[in-house]
Structures are given as structure tokens and as C-alpha cells.
């Protein structure tokens, strides 16, 4: 797959996105950095260029607009694209009754709409060029029945895991052996997510560096669902064994801890 030398990373300006850009540059891929915050992208590109002697591309865009997704893939039309990391997204914590509707609708636009569009455009490009990896950054939240007090976030990540698993099966049944689709489903990770979501995790987070390293390894092994940490793998198994309502109640109890209400 290395003959396709470019790696597209959305949400590259912080957290997991920055780590994906750094680690893929270290493997020799040429990062195409996408996010809304142009200044941060420029700073990251300078770091990568200085450390790895690889020239990055900075592509500021608001991917909640389909026109911006289309513009991005027009730019990519003549570039051999080996990896797409669909990482842009954010969360929020609080009672569904009281949470901010505009923030929730924006979350749906970023976590679902933009990811959906880019997944489709990426797979069409991979089919045309003969290969590529698509990694959608979901969350362990997408593997649980529901997440009271983070209801919208959990629902968006359920969409991501469901979509990724479905298209992974479609790709396999079409016998496109050089196209791979994965979903990264970590638990808490030490990134800016906590600040944006107004939460303080009740469980210790893993480092972004470790999370991304495990994600890249899992992706290249052809795993569809990638859960980086053993404790979270066990929690996910437990959530599947329990009745759905009880699993949702337990999950809600953990979210209330983040709000300092339990």
C-alpha cells in the first residue's frame, strides 16, 4: 500500500489527529492536514517538516459543508492516497433536556455528516486507484447500547461504528482485497476532547501516542473494530452481555460522575 504515498488526516490540528500526522510521517507518508484552525495546521506542518524532512500540505476547511468535502477531493484527484483518517469530531456532556441544541446539531454535522461524505469519496477514490486504508475514528461509546448524559455523542459514534462495519463487509464481499475499512473505538484518551466536552473522565485515559500506534497497527492488520486497551475491551464485552437497559444505566452512572453529580 506504500505506493500510495499520501495520508489524509481530518481534525489534524490537535489530539489524535496530530498524533496520526506525526506517526504516519515517521512511516514515510506525506500528510495532508485538514482542520478549521489554519494557524495550528501551519505549526504542525512546520514540526513535521523539520523532524521528518517531509513536505506537508495544509488544507484549512470546514468539512460540515459538503462543498468543502468536494473541494478537498478535487484537490486530491491526482494524488496517490494511501490512507484516510476520518478523525474530526467532538463531544458534549450533560442532560439531553438541558444541553445546547446548536452544539448538538454541529456535533451531528461533524461526527456523522462529514465523516459519511469523506468515507464515500475516499472509497470511490480507493476503488479507482486500486487500494487504500480508511480509518474512521469512533469511540468505545459507539459499542455500548446508549450513553445517558452524553446521549448525542454516543448516538453519533454508534453511527460511525455501524457504518464502518457495514461498508467493511461490502468491500470484502466485492473482493476489493486492497481496500480496508476500520473503526477506532478507544475509551478515554488524554486529549483536548475533555475540555471541549466539558468533562473530566472518571477513568484514567491512555495517551494519544499509544492510541494512535495501536490504531495504525490494527488498521494495517485489517481489523475492522480496533479497541486499543484491554480494560475497555472487557468493558465492551460486559456491555454486550448485560441487558441493554441495565448497560445504559451503568454507562449513565459513569457520565454523571464526569459531571460531578454522582
PDB file of C-alpha atoms in Angstrom:
ATOM      1  CA  UNK A   1       0.000   0.000   0.000  1.00  0.00           C
ATOM      2  CA  UNK A   2       3.017   2.276   0.373  1.00  0.00           C
ATOM      3  CA  UNK A   3       2.945   3.122  -3.354  1.00  0.00           C
ATOM      4  CA  UNK A   4       0.031   5.384  -2.420  1.00  0.00           C
ATOM      5  CA  UNK A   5       2.164   7.868  -0.558  1.00  0.00           C
ATOM      6  CA  UNK A   6      -0.281  10.483   0.761  1.00  0.00           C
ATOM      7  CA  UNK A   7      -2.167  10.267   4.074  1.00  0.00           C
ATOM      8  CA  UNK A   8      -5.212  12.469   4.647  1.00  0.00           C
ATOM      9  CA  UNK A   9      -5.916  13.357   8.286  1.00  0.00           C
ATOM     10  CA  UNK A  10      -9.005  15.351   9.250  1.00  0.00           C
ATOM     11  CA  UNK A  11      -9.162  17.042  12.620  1.00  0.00           C
ATOM     12  CA  UNK A  12      -5.371  17.238  12.390  1.00  0.00           C
ATOM     13  CA  UNK A  13      -4.944  20.389  14.453  1.00  0.00           C
ATOM     14  CA  UNK A  14      -4.942  18.652  17.860  1.00  0.00           C
ATOM     15  CA  UNK A  15      -5.108  15.404  19.818  1.00  0.00           C
ATOM     16  CA  UNK A  16      -5.339  12.149  17.896  1.00  0.00           C
ATOM     17  CA  UNK A  17      -5.203  13.951  14.558  1.00  0.00           C
ATOM     18  CA  UNK A  18      -1.829  15.484  15.360  1.00  0.00           C
ATOM     19  CA  UNK A  19      -0.504  12.111  16.510  1.00  0.00           C
ATOM     20  CA  UNK A  20      -1.719  10.396  13.337  1.00  0.00           C
ATOM     21  CA  UNK A  21       0.065  13.023  11.260  1.00  0.00           C
ATOM     22  CA  UNK A  22       3.317  12.620  13.207  1.00  0.00           C
ATOM     23  CA  UNK A  23       3.343   8.815  13.238  1.00  0.00           C
ATOM     24  CA  UNK A  24       2.374   8.438   9.582  1.00  0.00           C
ATOM     25  CA  UNK A  25       5.038  10.987   8.602  1.00  0.00           C
ATOM     26  CA  UNK A  26       7.505   8.870  10.560  1.00  0.00           C
ATOM     27  CA  UNK A  27       6.488   5.926   8.340  1.00  0.00           C
ATOM     28  CA  UNK A  28       7.210   7.986   5.239  1.00  0.00           C
ATOM     29  CA  UNK A  29       3.695   9.070   4.267  1.00  0.00           C
ATOM     30  CA  UNK A  30       3.151  12.656   3.136  1.00  0.00           C
ATOM     31  CA  UNK A  31       0.457  14.125   5.432  1.00  0.00           C
ATOM     32  CA  UNK A  32      -2.387  16.236   4.129  1.00  0.00           C
ATOM     33  CA  UNK A  33      -3.559  18.126   7.198  1.00  0.00           C
ATOM     34  CA  UNK A  34      -7.203  19.197   7.346  1.00  0.00           C
ATOM     35  CA  UNK A  35      -8.975  21.203  10.056  1.00  0.00           C
ATOM     36  CA  UNK A  36     -10.619  24.563  10.567  1.00  0.00           C
ATOM     37  CA  UNK A  37      -7.759  26.091  12.581  1.00  0.00           C
ATOM     38  CA  UNK A  38      -5.270  27.161   9.903  1.00  0.00           C
ATOM     39  CA  UNK A  39      -2.626  28.509  12.301  1.00  0.00           C
ATOM     40  CA  UNK A  40      -2.424  25.217  14.185  1.00  0.00           C
ATOM     41  CA  UNK A  41      -2.127  23.283  10.940  1.00  0.00           C
ATOM     42  CA  UNK A  42       0.739  25.505   9.823  1.00  0.00           C
ATOM     43  CA  UNK A  43       2.528  25.000  13.149  1.00  0.00           C
ATOM     44  CA  UNK A  44       2.104  21.221  12.881  1.00  0.00           C
ATOM     45  CA  UNK A  45       3.318  21.188   9.285  1.00  0.00           C
ATOM     46  CA  UNK A  46       6.470  23.061  10.325  1.00  0.00           C
ATOM     47  CA  UNK A  47       7.117  20.491  13.096  1.00  0.00           C
ATOM     48  CA  UNK A  48       6.698  17.560  10.738  1.00  0.00           C
ATOM     49  CA  UNK A  49       8.802  19.127   8.010  1.00  0.00           C
ATOM     50  CA  UNK A  50      11.606  19.915  10.479  1.00  0.00           C
ATOM     51  CA  UNK A  51      11.579  16.463  12.110  1.00  0.00           C
ATOM     52  CA  UNK A  52      10.924  14.152   9.168  1.00  0.00           C
ATOM     53  CA  UNK A  53      12.058  16.240   6.178  1.00  0.00           C
ATOM     54  CA  UNK A  54       8.668  15.653   4.538  1.00  0.00           C
ATOM     55  CA  UNK A  55       6.718  18.491   2.972  1.00  0.00           C
ATOM     56  CA  UNK A  56       3.170  18.598   4.368  1.00  0.00           C
ATOM     57  CA  UNK A  57       0.070  20.021   2.759  1.00  0.00           C
ATOM     58  CA  UNK A  58      -2.134  22.284   4.863  1.00  0.00           C
ATOM     59  CA  UNK A  59      -5.779  22.331   3.785  1.00  0.00           C
ATOM     60  CA  UNK A  60      -7.975  24.513   6.037  1.00  0.00           C
ATOM     61  CA  UNK A  61     -11.630  23.523   5.632  1.00  0.00           C
ATOM     62  CA  UNK A  62     -14.928  23.269   7.461  1.00  0.00           C
ATOM     63  CA  UNK A  63     -15.974  19.767   6.474  1.00  0.00           C
ATOM     64  CA  UNK A  64     -19.503  20.163   7.807  1.00  0.00           C
ATOM     65  CA  UNK A  65     -20.168  21.685   4.371  1.00  0.00           C
ATOM     66  CA  UNK A  66     -20.382  19.155   1.548  1.00  0.00           C
ATOM     67  CA  UNK A  67     -18.915  21.731  -0.825  1.00  0.00           C
ATOM     68  CA  UNK A  68     -15.729  21.720   1.295  1.00  0.00           C
ATOM     69  CA  UNK A  69     -15.518  17.907   1.196  1.00  0.00           C
ATOM     70  CA  UNK A  70     -15.936  18.041  -2.583  1.00  0.00           C
ATOM     71  CA  UNK A  71     -13.269  20.742  -2.826  1.00  0.00           C
ATOM     72  CA  UNK A  72     -10.888  18.593  -0.783  1.00  0.00           C
ATOM     73  CA  UNK A  73     -11.317  15.551  -3.030  1.00  0.00           C
ATOM     74  CA  UNK A  74     -10.945  17.634  -6.179  1.00  0.00           C
ATOM     75  CA  UNK A  75      -7.600  18.696  -4.746  1.00  0.00           C
ATOM     76  CA  UNK A  76      -6.765  15.010  -4.109  1.00  0.00           C
ATOM     77  CA  UNK A  77      -7.857  13.801  -7.549  1.00  0.00           C
ATOM     78  CA  UNK A  78      -4.328  13.403  -8.938  1.00  0.00           C
ATOM     79  CA  UNK A  79      -2.649  12.336  -5.686  1.00  0.00           C
ATOM     80  CA  UNK A  80      -1.977   8.673  -4.767  1.00  0.00           C
ATOM     81  CA  UNK A  81      -3.850   8.482  -1.474  1.00  0.00           C
ATOM     82  CA  UNK A  82      -2.865   5.548   0.732  1.00  0.00           C
ATOM     83  CA  UNK A  83      -4.624   6.364   3.999  1.00  0.00           C
ATOM     84  CA  UNK A  84      -7.640   8.409   5.073  1.00  0.00           C
ATOM     85  CA  UNK A  85      -8.004   9.099   8.796  1.00  0.00           C
ATOM     86  CA  UNK A  86     -11.532  10.374   9.415  1.00  0.00           C
ATOM     87  CA  UNK A  87     -10.752  11.929  12.791  1.00  0.00           C
ATOM     88  CA  UNK A  88     -12.644  15.234  13.015  1.00  0.00           C
ATOM     89  CA  UNK A  89     -15.238  15.200  15.795  1.00  0.00           C
ATOM     90  CA  UNK A  90     -16.146  16.340  19.301  1.00  0.00           C
ATOM     91  CA  UNK A  91     -18.454  15.540  22.219  1.00  0.00           C
ATOM     92  CA  UNK A  92     -20.538  17.135  24.939  1.00  0.00           C
ATOM     93  CA  UNK A  93     -21.770  16.075  28.352  1.00  0.00           C
ATOM     94  CA  UNK A  94     -24.992  16.923  30.138  1.00  0.00           C
ATOM     95  CA  UNK A  95     -28.695  16.235  30.376  1.00  0.00           C
ATOM     96  CA  UNK A  96     -30.357  15.946  26.947  1.00  0.00           C
ATOM     97  CA  UNK A  97     -33.149  18.232  28.185  1.00  0.00           C
ATOM     98  CA  UNK A  98     -30.709  21.000  29.078  1.00  0.00           C
ATOM     99  CA  UNK A  99     -27.887  20.614  26.554  1.00  0.00           C
ATOM    100  CA  UNK A 100     -27.315  23.189  23.831  1.00  0.00           C
ATOM    101  CA  UNK A 101     -29.187  22.296  20.626  1.00  0.00           C
ATOM    102  CA  UNK A 102     -26.858  24.216  18.305  1.00  0.00           C
ATOM    103  CA  UNK A 103     -23.820  22.435  19.714  1.00  0.00           C
ATOM    104  CA  UNK A 104     -25.555  19.078  19.298  1.00  0.00           C
ATOM    105  CA  UNK A 105     -26.521  19.802  15.674  1.00  0.00           C
ATOM    106  CA  UNK A 106     -22.948  20.875  14.968  1.00  0.00           C
ATOM    107  CA  UNK A 107     -21.751  17.624  16.568  1.00  0.00           C
ATOM    108  CA  UNK A 108     -24.031  15.634  14.267  1.00  0.00           C
ATOM    109  CA  UNK A 109     -22.705  17.568  11.259  1.00  0.00           C
ATOM    110  CA  UNK A 110     -19.072  16.871  12.175  1.00  0.00           C
ATOM    111  CA  UNK A 111     -19.263  13.387  13.716  1.00  0.00           C
ATOM    112  CA  UNK A 112     -21.731  11.939  11.195  1.00  0.00           C
ATOM    113  CA  UNK A 113     -22.324  14.047   8.097  1.00  0.00           C
ATOM    114  CA  UNK A 114     -18.715  14.992   7.331  1.00  0.00           C
ATOM    115  CA  UNK A 115     -17.418  11.506   8.158  1.00  0.00           C
ATOM    116  CA  UNK A 116     -20.083   9.915   5.948  1.00  0.00           C
ATOM    117  CA  UNK A 117     -19.249  12.104   2.951  1.00  0.00           C
ATOM    118  CA  UNK A 118     -15.494  11.623   3.266  1.00  0.00           C
ATOM    119  CA  UNK A 119     -15.892   7.852   3.691  1.00  0.00           C
ATOM    120  CA  UNK A 120     -17.845   7.642   0.434  1.00  0.00           C
ATOM    121  CA  UNK A 121     -15.445   9.880  -1.505  1.00  0.00           C
ATOM    122  CA  UNK A 122     -12.410   8.040  -0.108  1.00  0.00           C
ATOM    123  CA  UNK A 123     -13.736   4.591  -1.025  1.00  0.00           C
ATOM    124  CA  UNK A 124     -14.580   5.727  -4.547  1.00  0.00           C
ATOM    125  CA  UNK A 125     -11.038   7.030  -4.937  1.00  0.00           C
ATOM    126  CA  UNK A 126      -9.567   3.815  -3.493  1.00  0.00           C
ATOM    127  CA  UNK A 127     -11.611   1.721  -5.921  1.00  0.00           C
ATOM    128  CA  UNK A 128     -10.423   3.810  -8.856  1.00  0.00           C
ATOM    129  CA  UNK A 129      -6.737   3.688  -7.877  1.00  0.00           C
ATOM    130  CA  UNK A 130      -6.776   0.075  -6.630  1.00  0.00           C
ATOM    131  CA  UNK A 131      -6.312   0.297  -2.874  1.00  0.00           C
ATOM    132  CA  UNK A 132      -6.221   2.285   0.347  1.00  0.00           C
ATOM    133  CA  UNK A 133      -6.976   2.287   4.062  1.00  0.00           C
ATOM    134  CA  UNK A 134      -9.965   4.101   5.567  1.00  0.00           C
ATOM    135  CA  UNK A 135      -9.884   4.532   9.353  1.00  0.00           C
ATOM    136  CA  UNK A 136     -12.927   6.158  10.955  1.00  0.00           C
ATOM    137  CA  UNK A 137     -12.270   7.428  14.461  1.00  0.00           C
ATOM    138  CA  UNK A 138     -15.270   6.351  16.518  1.00  0.00           C
ATOM    139  CA  UNK A 139     -15.173   5.627  20.251  1.00  0.00           C
ATOM    140  CA  UNK A 140     -15.913   2.837  22.685  1.00  0.00           C
ATOM    141  CA  UNK A 141     -19.102   4.880  23.146  1.00  0.00           C
ATOM    142  CA  UNK A 142     -20.193   3.506  19.778  1.00  0.00           C
ATOM    143  CA  UNK A 143     -20.045  -0.069  21.107  1.00  0.00           C
ATOM    144  CA  UNK A 144     -22.426   0.455  24.036  1.00  0.00           C
ATOM    145  CA  UNK A 145     -26.245   0.439  23.786  1.00  0.00           C
ATOM    146  CA  UNK A 146     -26.596   4.110  24.814  1.00  0.00           C
ATOM    147  CA  UNK A 147     -24.914   6.845  26.830  1.00  0.00           C
ATOM    148  CA  UNK A 148     -27.212   8.807  29.113  1.00  0.00           C
ATOM    149  CA  UNK A 149     -25.828  12.318  29.815  1.00  0.00           C
ATOM    150  CA  UNK A 150     -23.762  12.082  26.627  1.00  0.00           C
ATOM    151  CA  UNK A 151     -26.727  10.951  24.538  1.00  0.00           C
ATOM    152  CA  UNK A 152     -25.957  12.734  21.278  1.00  0.00           C
ATOM    153  CA  UNK A 153     -22.245  11.876  21.335  1.00  0.00           C
ATOM    154  CA  UNK A 154     -22.899   8.174  21.952  1.00  0.00           C
ATOM    155  CA  UNK A 155     -25.510   8.152  19.181  1.00  0.00           C
ATOM    156  CA  UNK A 156     -23.096   9.724  16.687  1.00  0.00           C
ATOM    157  CA  UNK A 157     -20.374   7.207  17.500  1.00  0.00           C
ATOM    158  CA  UNK A 158     -22.840   4.309  17.184  1.00  0.00           C
ATOM    159  CA  UNK A 159     -23.466   5.585  13.666  1.00  0.00           C
ATOM    160  CA  UNK A 160     -19.737   5.589  12.933  1.00  0.00           C
ATOM    161  CA  UNK A 161     -19.168   2.014  14.132  1.00  0.00           C
ATOM    162  CA  UNK A 162     -22.277   0.728  12.349  1.00  0.00           C
ATOM    163  CA  UNK A 163     -21.378   2.450   9.080  1.00  0.00           C
ATOM    164  CA  UNK A 164     -17.761   1.271   9.229  1.00  0.00           C
ATOM    165  CA  UNK A 165     -18.678  -2.363   9.924  1.00  0.00           C
ATOM    166  CA  UNK A 166     -21.269  -2.359   7.138  1.00  0.00           C
ATOM    167  CA  UNK A 167     -19.009  -0.952   4.445  1.00  0.00           C
ATOM    168  CA  UNK A 168     -16.176  -3.225   5.579  1.00  0.00           C
ATOM    169  CA  UNK A 169     -18.430  -6.215   4.781  1.00  0.00           C
ATOM    170  CA  UNK A 170     -19.425  -4.687   1.433  1.00  0.00           C
ATOM    171  CA  UNK A 171     -15.773  -4.164   0.477  1.00  0.00           C
ATOM    172  CA  UNK A 172     -14.907  -7.747   1.467  1.00  0.00           C
ATOM    173  CA  UNK A 173     -17.829  -9.213  -0.474  1.00  0.00           C
ATOM    174  CA  UNK A 174     -16.842  -7.188  -3.545  1.00  0.00           C
ATOM    175  CA  UNK A 175     -13.377  -8.780  -3.219  1.00  0.00           C
ATOM    176  CA  UNK A 176     -11.576  -5.446  -3.231  1.00  0.00           C
ATOM    177  CA  UNK A 177      -8.670  -7.030  -1.375  1.00  0.00           C
ATOM    178  CA  UNK A 178      -6.519  -3.922  -1.267  1.00  0.00           C
ATOM    179  CA  UNK A 179      -9.174  -1.710   0.323  1.00  0.00           C
ATOM    180  CA  UNK A 180      -9.552  -1.862   4.111  1.00  0.00           C
ATOM    181  CA  UNK A 181     -12.090  -0.170   6.400  1.00  0.00           C
ATOM    182  CA  UNK A 182     -11.616   0.141  10.165  1.00  0.00           C
ATOM    183  CA  UNK A 183     -13.171   1.967  13.111  1.00  0.00           C
ATOM    184  CA  UNK A 184     -11.053   3.072  16.058  1.00  0.00           C
ATOM    185  CA  UNK A 185     -13.000   2.706  19.318  1.00  0.00           C
ATOM    186  CA  UNK A 186     -10.894   3.882  22.268  1.00  0.00           C
ATOM    187  CA  UNK A 187     -12.026   4.653  25.779  1.00  0.00           C
ATOM    188  CA  UNK A 188     -10.779   7.831  27.467  1.00  0.00           C
ATOM    189  CA  UNK A 189      -7.759   9.393  25.744  1.00  0.00           C
ATOM    190  CA  UNK A 190      -5.753  12.308  27.119  1.00  0.00           C
ATOM    191  CA  UNK A 191      -6.573  14.993  24.517  1.00  0.00           C
ATOM    192  CA  UNK A 192      -8.438  18.318  24.216  1.00  0.00           C
ATOM    193  CA  UNK A 193     -11.666  16.302  23.905  1.00  0.00           C
ATOM    194  CA  UNK A 194     -12.199  16.595  27.662  1.00  0.00           C
ATOM    195  CA  UNK A 195     -12.205  20.401  27.589  1.00  0.00           C
ATOM    196  CA  UNK A 196     -14.496  20.668  24.557  1.00  0.00           C
ATOM    197  CA  UNK A 197     -16.930  18.103  26.001  1.00  0.00           C
ATOM    198  CA  UNK A 198     -16.951  19.793  29.445  1.00  0.00           C
ATOM    199  CA  UNK A 199     -15.951  16.578  31.208  1.00  0.00           C
ATOM    200  CA  UNK A 200     -13.318  15.149  33.475  1.00  0.00           C
ATOM    201  CA  UNK A 201     -13.042  11.420  32.899  1.00  0.00           C
ATOM    202  CA  UNK A 202     -13.645   9.227  35.939  1.00  0.00           C
ATOM    203  CA  UNK A 203     -11.298   6.595  34.447  1.00  0.00           C
ATOM    204  CA  UNK A 204      -7.631   7.253  33.606  1.00  0.00           C
ATOM    205  CA  UNK A 205      -7.058   7.952  29.916  1.00  0.00           C
ATOM    206  CA  UNK A 206      -4.493   6.365  27.634  1.00  0.00           C
ATOM    207  CA  UNK A 207      -2.005   8.568  25.803  1.00  0.00           C
ATOM    208  CA  UNK A 208      -2.814   9.796  22.309  1.00  0.00           C
ATOM    209  CA  UNK A 209       0.545   8.398  21.174  1.00  0.00           C
ATOM    210  CA  UNK A 210      -0.309   4.856  22.344  1.00  0.00           C
ATOM    211  CA  UNK A 211      -3.853   5.052  20.968  1.00  0.00           C
ATOM    212  CA  UNK A 212      -2.668   6.064  17.506  1.00  0.00           C
ATOM    213  CA  UNK A 213       0.138   3.490  17.458  1.00  0.00           C
ATOM    214  CA  UNK A 214      -2.371   0.708  18.208  1.00  0.00           C
ATOM    215  CA  UNK A 215      -4.791   2.125  15.646  1.00  0.00           C
ATOM    216  CA  UNK A 216      -2.227   2.102  12.838  1.00  0.00           C
ATOM    217  CA  UNK A 217      -1.126  -1.439  13.689  1.00  0.00           C
ATOM    218  CA  UNK A 218      -4.724  -2.681  13.825  1.00  0.00           C
ATOM    219  CA  UNK A 219      -5.631  -0.926  10.590  1.00  0.00           C
ATOM    220  CA  UNK A 220      -2.712  -2.497   8.719  1.00  0.00           C
ATOM    221  CA  UNK A 221      -3.632  -5.934  10.081  1.00  0.00           C
ATOM    222  CA  UNK A 222      -7.080  -5.488   8.550  1.00  0.00           C
ATOM    223  CA  UNK A 223      -9.028  -5.259  11.814  1.00  0.00           C
ATOM    224  CA  UNK A 224     -12.483  -3.756  11.453  1.00  0.00           C
ATOM    225  CA  UNK A 225     -13.030  -2.690  15.083  1.00  0.00           C
ATOM    226  CA  UNK A 226      -9.945  -1.518  16.965  1.00  0.00           C
ATOM    227  CA  UNK A 227     -10.150  -1.124  20.764  1.00  0.00           C
ATOM    228  CA  UNK A 228      -6.663  -0.134  21.977  1.00  0.00           C
ATOM    229  CA  UNK A 229      -6.832  -1.051  25.675  1.00  0.00           C
ATOM    230  CA  UNK A 230      -7.626  -4.366  27.373  1.00  0.00           C
ATOM    231  CA  UNK A 231      -9.744  -2.800  30.146  1.00  0.00           C
ATOM    232  CA  UNK A 232     -12.012  -1.159  27.594  1.00  0.00           C
ATOM    233  CA  UNK A 233     -12.250  -4.406  25.598  1.00  0.00           C
ATOM    234  CA  UNK A 234     -13.512  -6.139  28.746  1.00  0.00           C
ATOM    235  CA  UNK A 235     -15.968  -3.303  29.450  1.00  0.00           C
ATOM    236  CA  UNK A 236     -17.355  -3.586  25.926  1.00  0.00           C
ATOM    237  CA  UNK A 237     -17.814  -7.344  26.335  1.00  0.00           C
ATOM    238  CA  UNK A 238     -19.614  -6.718  29.626  1.00  0.00           C
ATOM    239  CA  UNK A 239     -21.884  -4.176  27.956  1.00  0.00           C
ATOM    240  CA  UNK A 240     -22.909  -6.767  25.371  1.00  0.00           C
ATOM    241  CA  UNK A 241     -23.688  -9.439  27.971  1.00  0.00           C
ATOM    242  CA  UNK A 242     -25.893  -7.234  30.161  1.00  0.00           C
ATOM    243  CA  UNK A 243     -29.490  -6.353  29.244  1.00  0.00           C
ATOM    244  CA  UNK A 244     -29.442  -3.152  27.147  1.00  0.00           C
ATOM    245  CA  UNK A 245     -31.333  -1.037  29.693  1.00  0.00           C
ATOM    246  CA  UNK A 246     -29.026  -2.073  32.531  1.00  0.00           C
ATOM    247  CA  UNK A 247     -25.930  -1.445  30.405  1.00  0.00           C
ATOM    248  CA  UNK A 248     -27.261   2.033  29.573  1.00  0.00           C
ATOM    249  CA  UNK A 249     -27.951   2.704  33.277  1.00  0.00           C
ATOM    250  CA  UNK A 250     -24.389   1.766  34.221  1.00  0.00           C
ATOM    251  CA  UNK A 251     -22.999   3.897  31.402  1.00  0.00           C
ATOM    252  CA  UNK A 252     -25.143   6.817  32.532  1.00  0.00           C
ATOM    253  CA  UNK A 253     -23.790   6.440  36.056  1.00  0.00           C
ATOM    254  CA  UNK A 254     -20.252   6.901  34.680  1.00  0.00           C
ATOM    255  CA  UNK A 255     -21.277  10.003  32.717  1.00  0.00           C
ATOM    256  CA  UNK A 256     -22.858  11.563  35.814  1.00  0.00           C
ATOM    257  CA  UNK A 257     -19.524  11.119  37.575  1.00  0.00           C
ATOM    258  CA  UNK A 258     -17.949  13.275  34.882  1.00  0.00           C
ATOM    259  CA  UNK A 259     -20.491  15.969  35.681  1.00  0.00           C
ATOM    260  CA  UNK A 260     -19.766  15.698  39.389  1.00  0.00           C
ATOM    261  CA  UNK A 261     -23.369  14.667  40.054  1.00  0.00           C
ATOM    262  CA  UNK A 262     -22.781  11.118  41.270  1.00  0.00           C
TER     263      UNK A 262
END
